[in-house]
C-alpha positions as a printed NumPy array, in Angstrom:
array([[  5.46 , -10.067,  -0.316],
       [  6.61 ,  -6.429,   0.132],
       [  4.575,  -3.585,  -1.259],
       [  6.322,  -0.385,  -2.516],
       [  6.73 ,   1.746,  -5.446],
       [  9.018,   0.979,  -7.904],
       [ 11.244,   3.025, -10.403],
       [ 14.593,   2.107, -12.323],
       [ 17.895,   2.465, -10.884],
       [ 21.357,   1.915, -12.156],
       [ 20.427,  -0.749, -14.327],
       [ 18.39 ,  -2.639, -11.911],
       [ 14.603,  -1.462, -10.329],
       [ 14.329,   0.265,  -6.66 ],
       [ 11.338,  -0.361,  -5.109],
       [ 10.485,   1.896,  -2.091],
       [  8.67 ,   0.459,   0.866],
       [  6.154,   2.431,   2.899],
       [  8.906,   2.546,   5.84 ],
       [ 11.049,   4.052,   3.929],
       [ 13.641,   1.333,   2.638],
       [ 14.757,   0.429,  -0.662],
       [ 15.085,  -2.933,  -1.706],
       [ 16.893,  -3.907,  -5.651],
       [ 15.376,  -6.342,  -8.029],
       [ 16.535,  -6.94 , -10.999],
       [ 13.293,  -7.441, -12.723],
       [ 11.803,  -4.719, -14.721],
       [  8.944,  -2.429, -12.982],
       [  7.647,   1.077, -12.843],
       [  4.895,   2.419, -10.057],
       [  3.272,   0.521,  -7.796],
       [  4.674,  -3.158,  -7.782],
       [  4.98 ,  -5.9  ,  -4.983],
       [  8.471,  -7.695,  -4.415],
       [  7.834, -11.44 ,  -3.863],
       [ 11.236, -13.191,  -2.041],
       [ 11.199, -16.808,  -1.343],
       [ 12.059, -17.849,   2.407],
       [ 14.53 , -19.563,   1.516],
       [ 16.748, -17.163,  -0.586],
       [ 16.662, -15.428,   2.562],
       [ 19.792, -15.224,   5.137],
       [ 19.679, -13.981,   8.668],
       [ 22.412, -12.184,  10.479],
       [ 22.985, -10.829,  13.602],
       [ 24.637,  -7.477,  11.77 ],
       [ 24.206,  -6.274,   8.137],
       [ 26.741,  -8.535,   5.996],
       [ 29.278,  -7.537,   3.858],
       [ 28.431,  -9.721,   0.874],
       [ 27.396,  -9.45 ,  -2.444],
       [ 23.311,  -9.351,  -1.518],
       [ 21.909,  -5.751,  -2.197],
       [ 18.592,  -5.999,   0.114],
       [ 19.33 ,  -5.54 ,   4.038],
       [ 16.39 ,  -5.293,   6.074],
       [ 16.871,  -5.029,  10.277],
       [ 14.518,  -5.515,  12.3  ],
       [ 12.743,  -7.295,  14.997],
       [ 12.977, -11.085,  15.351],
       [  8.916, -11.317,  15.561],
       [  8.928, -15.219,  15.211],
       [ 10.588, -18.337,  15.331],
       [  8.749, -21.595,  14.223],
       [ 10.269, -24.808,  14.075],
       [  8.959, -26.758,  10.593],
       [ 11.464, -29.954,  11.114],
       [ 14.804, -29.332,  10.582],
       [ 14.328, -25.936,   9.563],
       [ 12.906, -22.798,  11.086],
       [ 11.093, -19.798,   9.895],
       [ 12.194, -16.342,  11.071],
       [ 10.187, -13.363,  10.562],
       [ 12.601, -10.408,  10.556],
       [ 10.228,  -6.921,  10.11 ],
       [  8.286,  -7.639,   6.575],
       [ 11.035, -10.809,   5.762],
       [ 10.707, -14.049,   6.323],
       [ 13.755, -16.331,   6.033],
       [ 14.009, -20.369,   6.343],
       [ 17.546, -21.164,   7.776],
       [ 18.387, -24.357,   9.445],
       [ 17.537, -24.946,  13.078],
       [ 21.426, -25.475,  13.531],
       [ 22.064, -21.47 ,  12.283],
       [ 19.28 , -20.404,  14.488],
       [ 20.735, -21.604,  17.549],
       [ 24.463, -20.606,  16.157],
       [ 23.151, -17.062,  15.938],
       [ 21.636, -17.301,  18.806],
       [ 17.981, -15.747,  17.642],
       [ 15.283, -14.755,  19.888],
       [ 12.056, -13.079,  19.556],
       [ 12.512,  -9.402,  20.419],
       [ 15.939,  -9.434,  19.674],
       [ 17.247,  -7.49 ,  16.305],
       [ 18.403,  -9.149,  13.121],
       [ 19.004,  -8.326,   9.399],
       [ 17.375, -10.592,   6.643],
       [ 19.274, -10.276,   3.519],
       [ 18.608, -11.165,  -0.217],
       [ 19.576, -10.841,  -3.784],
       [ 18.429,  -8.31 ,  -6.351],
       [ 18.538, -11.592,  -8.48 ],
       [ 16.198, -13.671,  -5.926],
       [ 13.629, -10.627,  -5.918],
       [ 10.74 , -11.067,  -8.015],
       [  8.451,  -7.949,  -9.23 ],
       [  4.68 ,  -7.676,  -9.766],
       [  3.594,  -4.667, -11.369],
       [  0.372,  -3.881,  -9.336],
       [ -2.726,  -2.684, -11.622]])
């Protein structure tokens, strides 16, 4: 979950997180709302990609845990399930930088009261 403050934006909804980035949803939301983004509809890179996914976020690899054949990577705020077979592709380490990216369309919003 990532808490910001949203506001609409070329036909889609910004929402501004307290570092400063903007991530794109395209639900509907105005003021204070929280972006909820499954792990899974979360990729990991080791640079930001150039592909159709609006929301880049770089940052610190923080964690890697192994759940079977999967792992979960916590890049800044994100946290992304990829297969243990991309992980050691890309190479990931804790400490090391990486980008999490995800669609506007896999970017749920919760207006907060």
């Amino acid at each position: 979950m990532l808490r910001g403050r949203a506001r609409a934006a070329n036909g889609l909804t910004e929402l501004t997180l307290p570092t400063g980035e903007l991530i794109r949803s395209t639900d509907a939301a105005d003021g204070e709302a929280v972006a909820v983004v499954y792990p899974w509809e979360v990729t990991v890179s080791q640079a930001p990609p150039d592909d159709s996914a609006q929301n880049h976020i770089a940052g610190v690899v923080a964690s890697l845990v192994p759940v079977g054949n999967r792992v979960r990577v916590r890049v800044g705020p994100v946290t992304a399930e990829i297969t243990a077979d991309s992980s050691e592709r890309l190479g990931l380490k804790v400490g090391e930088r990486a980008v999490a990216s995800f669609k506007a369309t896999g970017t749920r919003l919760l207006p907060q009261a």
